[in-house]
Coordinates of C-alpha atoms and ligand atoms in Angstrom, one line a residue:
M196 CA 136.0 96.1 43.9
D197 CA 133.1 94.5 45.9
L198 CA 129.3 95.3 44.5
Q199 CA 128.6 96.7 48.0
T200 CA 131.8 99.3 46.5
K201 CA 130.3 99.6 43.2
E202 CA 127.0 100.4 44.4
K203 CA 128.4 103.0 47.0
N204 CA 130.4 104.6 44.2
F205 CA 128.1 104.7 40.9
I206 CA 124.0 104.7 42.2
I207 CA 123.0 108.1 44.0
N208 CA 122.8 106.7 47.1
T209 CA 118.3 107.0 48.2
Y210 CA 118.4 103.6 49.3
N211 CA 118.8 102.2 52.4
R212 CA 119.8 99.2 51.0
Q213 CA 118.9 95.6 53.6
P214 CA 122.6 94.5 55.2
G215 CA 123.9 91.4 55.7
I216 CA 122.0 90.0 52.3
T217 CA 125.9 88.3 50.9
P218 CA 126.7 90.1 49.0
F219 CA 123.2 90.1 46.5
I220 CA 119.9 88.8 45.7
Q221 CA 120.7 86.7 42.8
R222 CA 117.7 84.0 41.3
G223 CA 114.3 83.6 43.3
E224 CA 112.4 80.6 42.0
G225 CA 107.9 81.0 43.3
P226 CA 107.8 82.2 47.4
Y227 CA 111.9 82.0 47.6
V228 CA 115.3 83.7 47.0
W229 CA 118.1 82.8 46.8
D230 CA 121.6 85.8 48.0
A231 CA 124.7 84.4 46.4
S232 CA 125.3 82.3 48.7
G233 CA 123.6 80.0 48.2
K234 CA 120.9 81.1 51.8
R235 CA 117.9 80.8 50.9
Y236 CA 115.3 83.4 52.1
L237 CA 111.1 83.0 52.6
D238 CA 110.6 86.4 51.0
F239 CA 107.3 87.7 52.2
I240 CA 107.4 91.3 51.0
C241 CA 107.5 90.4 47.3
G242 CA 109.9 93.1 45.8
L243 CA 106.9 95.6 47.3
G244 CA 104.7 93.9 46.1
V245 CA 105.5 92.7 42.8
N246 CA 106.6 89.3 42.7
S247 CA 103.0 88.6 43.6
F248 CA 103.1 85.4 41.6
G249 CA 106.2 83.5 43.4
H250 CA 109.3 84.7 41.8
C251 CA 110.1 83.6 37.8
H252 CA 106.7 82.3 37.2
P253 CA 106.7 79.8 34.6
Q254 CA 103.8 81.0 33.0
V255 CA 104.6 84.7 33.2
V256 CA 108.9 83.8 32.0
E257 CA 107.4 82.0 29.0
A258 CA 104.9 84.6 28.2
V259 CA 108.0 88.2 28.4
C260 CA 110.4 85.1 26.3
R261 CA 107.8 84.3 23.8
Q262 CA 107.2 88.4 22.9
A263 CA 110.7 89.4 23.4
K264 CA 111.6 87.0 20.3
Q265 CA 108.7 88.5 18.5
L266 CA 108.5 92.6 19.6
M267 CA 109.9 94.4 22.2
H268 CA 109.0 97.7 21.7
A269 CA 107.0 99.3 18.9
S270 CA 106.3 102.8 20.4
N271 CA 102.3 104.3 20.7
L272 CA 102.8 105.3 17.1
Y273 CA 101.6 102.2 16.3
Y274 CA 99.1 99.3 17.5
T275 CA 100.8 96.6 19.1
E276 CA 99.0 93.5 20.4
P277 CA 99.9 92.1 23.9
Q278 CA 98.5 96.4 24.5
I279 CA 95.5 96.1 23.6
L280 CA 94.3 92.6 24.6
L281 CA 95.6 93.6 28.5
A282 CA 93.0 96.6 27.8
E283 CA 90.3 94.7 26.7
R284 CA 91.0 92.3 29.6
I285 CA 91.4 95.7 32.5
V286 CA 87.9 96.8 31.6
S287 CA 86.7 93.8 31.1
H288 CA 87.3 92.2 35.0
S289 CA 86.6 95.9 36.0
C290 CA 84.3 99.2 36.3
A291 CA 86.7 101.1 33.9
D292 CA 85.6 101.7 30.2
K293 CA 89.2 102.8 29.5
V294 CA 92.8 102.6 30.5
F295 CA 96.2 104.7 29.9
F296 CA 99.5 102.8 30.1
G297 CA 102.3 104.0 31.9
N298 CA 106.1 102.3 33.2
S299 CA 105.4 102.7 37.4
G300 CA 102.4 103.4 39.9
A301 CA 103.8 107.2 39.7
E302 CA 103.4 107.4 36.9
A303 CA 99.8 105.9 36.8
N304 CA 98.2 108.5 39.9
E305 CA 100.0 111.5 37.8
A306 CA 97.6 110.4 35.4
A307 CA 94.9 110.2 37.4
I308 CA 95.9 113.4 38.9
K309 CA 95.8 115.2 34.9
L310 CA 93.0 114.1 33.6
A311 CA 91.5 115.0 37.0
R312 CA 92.0 118.0 36.8
K313 CA 91.4 118.2 33.1
Y314 CA 87.7 116.6 34.3
G315 CA 87.9 119.5 37.3
K316 CA 88.6 122.5 33.8
I317 CA 85.4 120.7 31.8
T318 CA 82.6 119.7 35.0
K319 CA 83.0 123.4 36.4
G320 CA 85.5 125.5 35.4
N321 CA 88.4 125.9 37.1
A322 CA 88.3 123.4 39.9
Y323 CA 91.9 121.8 40.6
E324 CA 92.4 121.0 43.7
I325 CA 92.3 117.4 44.5
I326 CA 92.1 115.6 48.6
T327 CA 93.4 113.1 49.3
A328 CA 95.1 111.5 53.0
K329 CA 97.0 112.0 55.4
R330 CA 99.1 109.0 56.2
S331 CA 99.1 107.9 52.2
F332 CA 101.0 107.3 49.6
H333 CA 101.4 107.7 46.0
G334 CA 104.7 107.8 44.2
R335 CA 107.8 110.4 44.2
T336 CA 107.2 112.1 41.3
L337 CA 106.4 115.5 42.8
A338 CA 102.4 115.8 41.7
A339 CA 102.2 112.1 43.9
I340 CA 104.5 113.3 46.6
T341 CA 102.3 116.7 47.3
A342 CA 99.6 114.1 46.5
T343 CA 100.9 112.0 49.1
G344 CA 99.7 112.9 52.7
Q345 CA 103.2 112.8 55.1
P346 CA 105.5 116.2 55.5
K347 CA 108.5 113.7 55.4
Y348 CA 108.2 113.1 52.5
H349 CA 107.7 116.6 50.7
K350 CA 110.2 117.4 52.8
G351 CA 113.3 119.2 50.8
F352 CA 111.1 119.2 47.1
E353 CA 108.9 122.2 47.9
P354 CA 106.8 124.3 46.5
I355 CA 105.0 121.1 46.3
V356 CA 103.3 120.9 43.7
E357 CA 99.8 123.8 44.1
G358 CA 96.1 121.9 44.5
F359 CA 96.3 119.2 47.3
R360 CA 94.4 119.0 50.4
Y361 CA 94.1 116.1 52.8
G362 CA 91.8 114.5 55.4
E363 CA 92.1 112.2 58.1
F364 CA 91.6 108.6 56.3
N365 CA 89.0 106.3 58.2
D366 CA 86.9 110.1 58.9
L367 CA 84.2 111.6 56.6
E368 CA 83.6 114.6 57.6
S369 CA 87.5 115.2 58.1
F370 CA 86.8 114.5 54.1
A371 CA 83.7 116.0 53.2
R372 CA 84.3 119.2 55.0
L373 CA 88.2 120.6 52.8
I374 CA 85.1 120.2 49.9
T375 CA 84.8 123.3 48.2
D376 CA 84.1 124.4 44.5
E377 CA 87.2 124.1 43.5
T378 CA 87.4 120.4 44.9
C379 CA 88.1 118.7 41.2
A380 CA 89.3 114.7 42.9
I381 CA 89.1 112.5 45.9
M382 CA 92.3 109.6 46.3
V383 CA 93.5 107.5 48.9
E384 CA 94.0 103.6 48.6
P385 CA 91.4 101.6 49.6
V386 CA 94.4 100.6 52.2
Q387 CA 97.0 102.2 52.8
G388 CA 100.3 100.5 52.4
E389 CA 103.0 102.3 53.0
G390 CA 101.9 103.7 55.9
G391 CA 100.9 101.6 57.4
V392 CA 98.5 98.9 55.3
Y393 CA 94.8 100.1 57.6
P394 CA 92.7 98.8 55.5
A395 CA 89.3 101.4 54.4
K396 CA 85.9 101.4 56.2
E397 CA 83.4 100.5 54.3
A398 CA 80.7 103.2 55.8
F399 CA 84.3 105.4 54.7
L400 CA 85.0 104.0 51.1
K401 CA 80.3 104.8 51.0
G402 CA 80.2 107.4 51.5
L403 CA 84.0 108.9 49.9
R404 CA 81.1 108.3 46.5
R405 CA 77.9 109.6 47.8
L406 CA 80.4 112.6 49.2
C407 CA 81.3 112.7 44.6
D408 CA 78.0 112.1 43.3
E409 CA 76.7 115.0 45.1
H410 CA 79.5 117.3 44.5
G411 CA 80.4 116.3 41.1
L412 CA 83.8 114.8 42.1
L413 CA 86.0 111.7 40.6
L414 CA 86.8 108.8 42.3
I415 CA 90.2 108.1 42.5
F416 CA 91.4 105.0 44.1
D417 CA 95.4 103.7 44.2
E418 CA 95.8 100.3 44.2
V419 CA 98.8 99.7 43.2
Q420 CA 99.5 98.3 45.7
C421 CA 95.9 96.3 46.8
G422 CA 95.1 95.2 43.3
M423 CA 95.6 92.5 41.3
G424 CA 94.8 89.6 44.1
R425 CA 96.6 91.1 46.8
T426 CA 92.7 91.8 48.8
G427 CA 91.9 88.5 47.7
K428 CA 89.7 90.1 45.1
L429 CA 90.6 90.9 42.5
F430 CA 90.5 94.8 42.4
A431 CA 90.9 95.9 46.1
Y432 CA 87.8 97.8 45.7
E433 CA 85.3 94.9 45.0
N434 CA 85.9 94.2 48.8
Y435 CA 83.7 96.9 49.4
G436 CA 81.2 97.5 47.2
V437 CA 82.2 101.0 45.7
E438 CA 83.1 101.7 42.2
P439 CA 85.8 104.3 41.7
D440 CA 85.6 106.9 38.8
V441 CA 88.8 106.3 38.1
F442 CA 91.9 103.4 39.7
T443 CA 95.4 102.7 39.4
L444 CA 97.3 99.5 39.0
A445 CA 101.8 99.2 38.6
K446 CA 103.6 96.8 41.0
A447 CA 102.4 93.1 40.5
L448 CA 100.5 93.2 37.3
G449 CA 103.8 93.8 35.4
G450 CA 104.6 90.3 37.4
G451 CA 108.0 91.3 37.5
L452 CA 108.5 93.8 34.9
P453 CA 107.6 97.6 35.1
I454 CA 104.1 98.9 34.3
G455 CA 101.3 101.4 35.6
V456 CA 97.6 101.6 34.4
M457 CA 94.5 103.6 35.1
A458 CA 92.0 103.1 34.0
A459 CA 88.6 105.6 34.6
K460 CA 85.3 104.6 33.6
G461 CA 82.1 106.5 32.1
K462 CA 83.1 110.8 31.7
A463 CA 85.5 110.0 32.8
A464 CA 87.5 108.0 30.4
E465 CA 86.4 110.2 27.3
V466 CA 88.6 113.6 29.2
L467 CA 92.0 113.4 28.2
T468 CA 92.5 113.9 23.8
P469 CA 95.2 112.8 21.4
G470 CA 98.5 114.7 23.2
E471 CA 98.0 115.7 26.6
H472 CA 99.5 112.8 28.3
A473 CA 101.6 110.2 26.3
S474 CA 104.4 107.4 27.9
T475 CA 106.9 105.6 25.6
F476 CA 107.5 103.0 26.8
G477 CA 103.7 103.0 27.7
G478 CA 102.1 99.7 26.8
N479 CA 105.8 98.2 25.5
P480 CA 104.9 94.9 24.4
V481 CA 106.7 92.8 26.2
A482 CA 105.9 94.2 29.9
C483 CA 101.9 94.1 28.5
A484 CA 103.0 90.3 27.5
A485 CA 104.0 89.5 31.1
A486 CA 101.0 91.1 32.4
N487 CA 98.2 88.9 30.2
A488 CA 100.2 86.0 31.6
V489 CA 99.5 88.1 35.3
F490 CA 95.5 87.9 34.2
E491 CA 95.1 84.4 32.8
I492 CA 97.5 83.3 37.1
V493 CA 95.1 85.4 38.9
T494 CA 92.0 84.5 37.2
A495 CA 91.8 80.9 36.8
E496 CA 89.1 79.6 39.2
G497 CA 90.4 78.8 42.6
F498 CA 92.8 81.4 42.7
L499 CA 91.1 84.8 44.5
D500 CA 89.4 81.5 46.9
H501 CA 93.5 80.5 47.7
V502 CA 94.4 84.1 48.2
A503 CA 91.5 85.0 51.2
K504 CA 91.8 81.6 52.5
M505 CA 95.7 82.5 52.8
G506 CA 95.5 85.8 54.4
D507 CA 92.8 84.1 57.0
Y508 CA 95.0 82.4 58.0
F509 CA 97.6 84.1 59.2
R510 CA 96.1 86.7 60.1
Q511 CA 94.5 84.5 62.0
K512 CA 98.4 83.2 62.7
L513 CA 99.5 85.6 63.6
R514 CA 96.7 86.8 66.6
E515 CA 98.0 83.3 68.5
L516 CA 101.9 84.8 68.6
A517 CA 101.0 85.4 71.9
V518 CA 103.8 87.5 72.0
G519 CA 103.8 90.4 74.8
N520 CA 105.1 93.0 72.8
V521 CA 102.2 92.4 69.5
V522 CA 99.8 95.2 70.2
E523 CA 97.7 94.8 66.3
V524 CA 97.3 93.0 63.6
R525 CA 96.4 94.8 60.4
G526 CA 95.3 93.6 56.7
L527 CA 92.9 92.8 53.6
G528 CA 93.6 89.2 52.5
L529 CA 97.6 88.8 51.6
M530 CA 98.4 92.1 52.7
V531 CA 98.5 92.4 56.5
G532 CA 100.8 94.1 58.9
L533 CA 101.6 93.3 62.6
E534 CA 102.0 96.5 64.6
I535 CA 104.3 95.9 67.6
D536 CA 105.2 98.0 70.6
G537 CA 109.4 97.6 70.1
D538 CA 111.6 97.8 67.8
G539 CA 111.0 96.1 64.3
A540 CA 113.8 96.8 62.3
Q541 CA 115.6 95.1 64.9
V542 CA 112.0 92.0 64.0
A543 CA 113.1 92.5 60.7
K544 CA 116.7 92.0 60.5
M545 CA 116.5 89.5 62.7
C546 CA 114.3 87.5 60.0
Q547 CA 116.0 87.7 58.1
E548 CA 118.9 86.3 59.0
N549 CA 116.8 83.2 59.5
G550 CA 115.7 83.2 56.3
L551 CA 112.2 85.3 56.2
L552 CA 112.0 88.7 54.5
I553 CA 109.6 91.1 55.5
N554 CA 109.8 95.4 55.9
C555 CA 109.5 96.7 58.8
I556 CA 108.0 100.9 58.3
G557 CA 107.6 103.0 61.1
G558 CA 109.6 101.7 62.9
K559 CA 107.3 99.5 64.3
I560 CA 105.0 98.3 62.4
L561 CA 105.8 94.6 59.6
R562 CA 104.7 95.1 56.4
F563 CA 103.9 91.2 54.9
L564 CA 103.8 91.0 51.5
P565 CA 103.4 87.3 50.6
P566 CA 103.3 85.0 47.1
L567 CA 99.8 85.1 46.4
I568 CA 100.4 81.5 45.7
V569 CA 101.5 80.9 49.2
N570 CA 101.3 77.6 51.6
E571 CA 99.5 76.8 55.0
E572 CA 103.3 75.3 55.8
Q573 CA 105.2 78.3 54.4
I574 CA 103.1 81.1 56.9
D575 CA 103.8 78.2 59.6
A576 CA 107.0 78.5 59.4
A577 CA 106.8 82.8 58.0
V578 CA 105.4 82.8 61.4
E579 CA 108.2 80.8 63.4
I580 CA 110.3 83.0 62.5
L581 CA 109.2 86.0 63.3
R582 CA 107.9 84.6 66.6
N583 CA 111.2 83.8 67.5
A584 CA 112.5 86.7 66.0
L585 CA 109.9 89.1 68.4
Q586 CA 111.2 86.8 71.2
G587 CA 114.5 88.0 70.7
A588 CA 113.6 91.5 70.2
E589 CA 112.0 91.8 73.5
H590 CA 115.0 89.3 75.3
T591 CA 116.9 93.1 74.2
A592 CA 114.5 95.7 75.1
A593 CA 114.1 93.8 79.1
E594 CA 117.1 93.8 79.6
G595 CA 117.9 97.8 77.8
K596 CA 115.9 98.9 80.2
R597 CA 117.3 96.4 83.0
G598 CA 121.2 97.5 82.0
E599 CA 119.6 100.8 82.3
K600 CA 118.1 100.9 86.3
G601 CA 121.5 99.4 86.7
L602 CA 119.9 95.5 87.3
Ligands
PLP979 C1 100.2 102.5 47.3 C2 100.4 103.4 45.9 N1 100.8 104.6 45.2 C3 101.7 104.0 44.1 C4 103.1 103.7 45.3 C5 103.6 104.3 43.7 O1 104.7 102.7 42.5 P1 106.2 103.5 41.7 O2 107.1 102.8 42.7 O3 106.0 102.3 41.8 O4 106.4 104.5 41.8 C6 103.7 102.8 45.6 C7 104.6 102.4 45.3 O5 104.8 101.8 46.9 C8 102.1 103.0 46.1 O6 101.8 101.9 47.9

């Protein structure tokens, strides 16, 4: 039985795997992955933003191997060094005072939602509503899909969790209108990722900060995708000069290993007490050793300047594509979206056939999360593959129209 058949037989069918990679991704190094036939791909999706420092970064691999030989797990009944050192690192580089460790983005957001509800109880008696944005994405657990402002993720799992309301992203008034005596928090992604790569406007985030201060609400930023250097700053909120009360991280933080963090500041950091929240694997020594190595990489001198520079370069190259079906180039740093008038899935498939991995969201938006170590030559190579794919898709669409008209 080949692997694809085994996958069909033994794995619950929740994923649309990319067809055509023969038969699976076998190896990764830096910005490249190889399939089992030996074909090389330039990876501009990076495991959905996880392998931000390139595949198998030697510093991360070394830290993981060293820690795995020493202690792989101890549980949170005990103190472990990598976890505590990582907490200190996150706190010393951010606006947060304390952190909680989990294993994924959804788990980090669940922690933030629980914290916000408890905060609402303490400060207002029974405030439990959280306002999130339409088109947002916060994960797949029940509260996280409810926080996610996209009805398609709720469908089939109703009743969803009580107490979520949805404002229009980048429309401060629409958030202001939703605040009631029951509101405890506002939660947004500074750059919406899965919803289509939409950066927040500075006035919007500053306005949310003001609203939260005026109404005694927690401002929560989901930085699961846009954090850890992706936008050219260590945390995306730094681009806006707005500090949240709570922010969440996952994806790139572990350099390839699963980890999630909820970081909290001031009063928010003191809300949860022993026994109120926990995670067996949270703060696992190996994942934390990887994340400590990631912190050394991302905070090395010049690293974030490189990300910002490459982000500007990549977006400029996309703007210069001059292909008819390009509608808009969006993004911040190396979190980049290209909206097209055409079949995005077909473009992504053509790119893959020609050795470039990208992701299509919502049918028409191409999402790029290249490794932060990417250079101009690799960006040029990716843009060339993309140009050919876009031209190919444009040609196919024109042929289709001619066919419809019987020409
Ligand atoms: C902004 C954001 N939040 C949360 C999540 C959920 O993360 P995870 O899949 O690790 O639970 C994602 C995943 O794509 C995300 O992009």
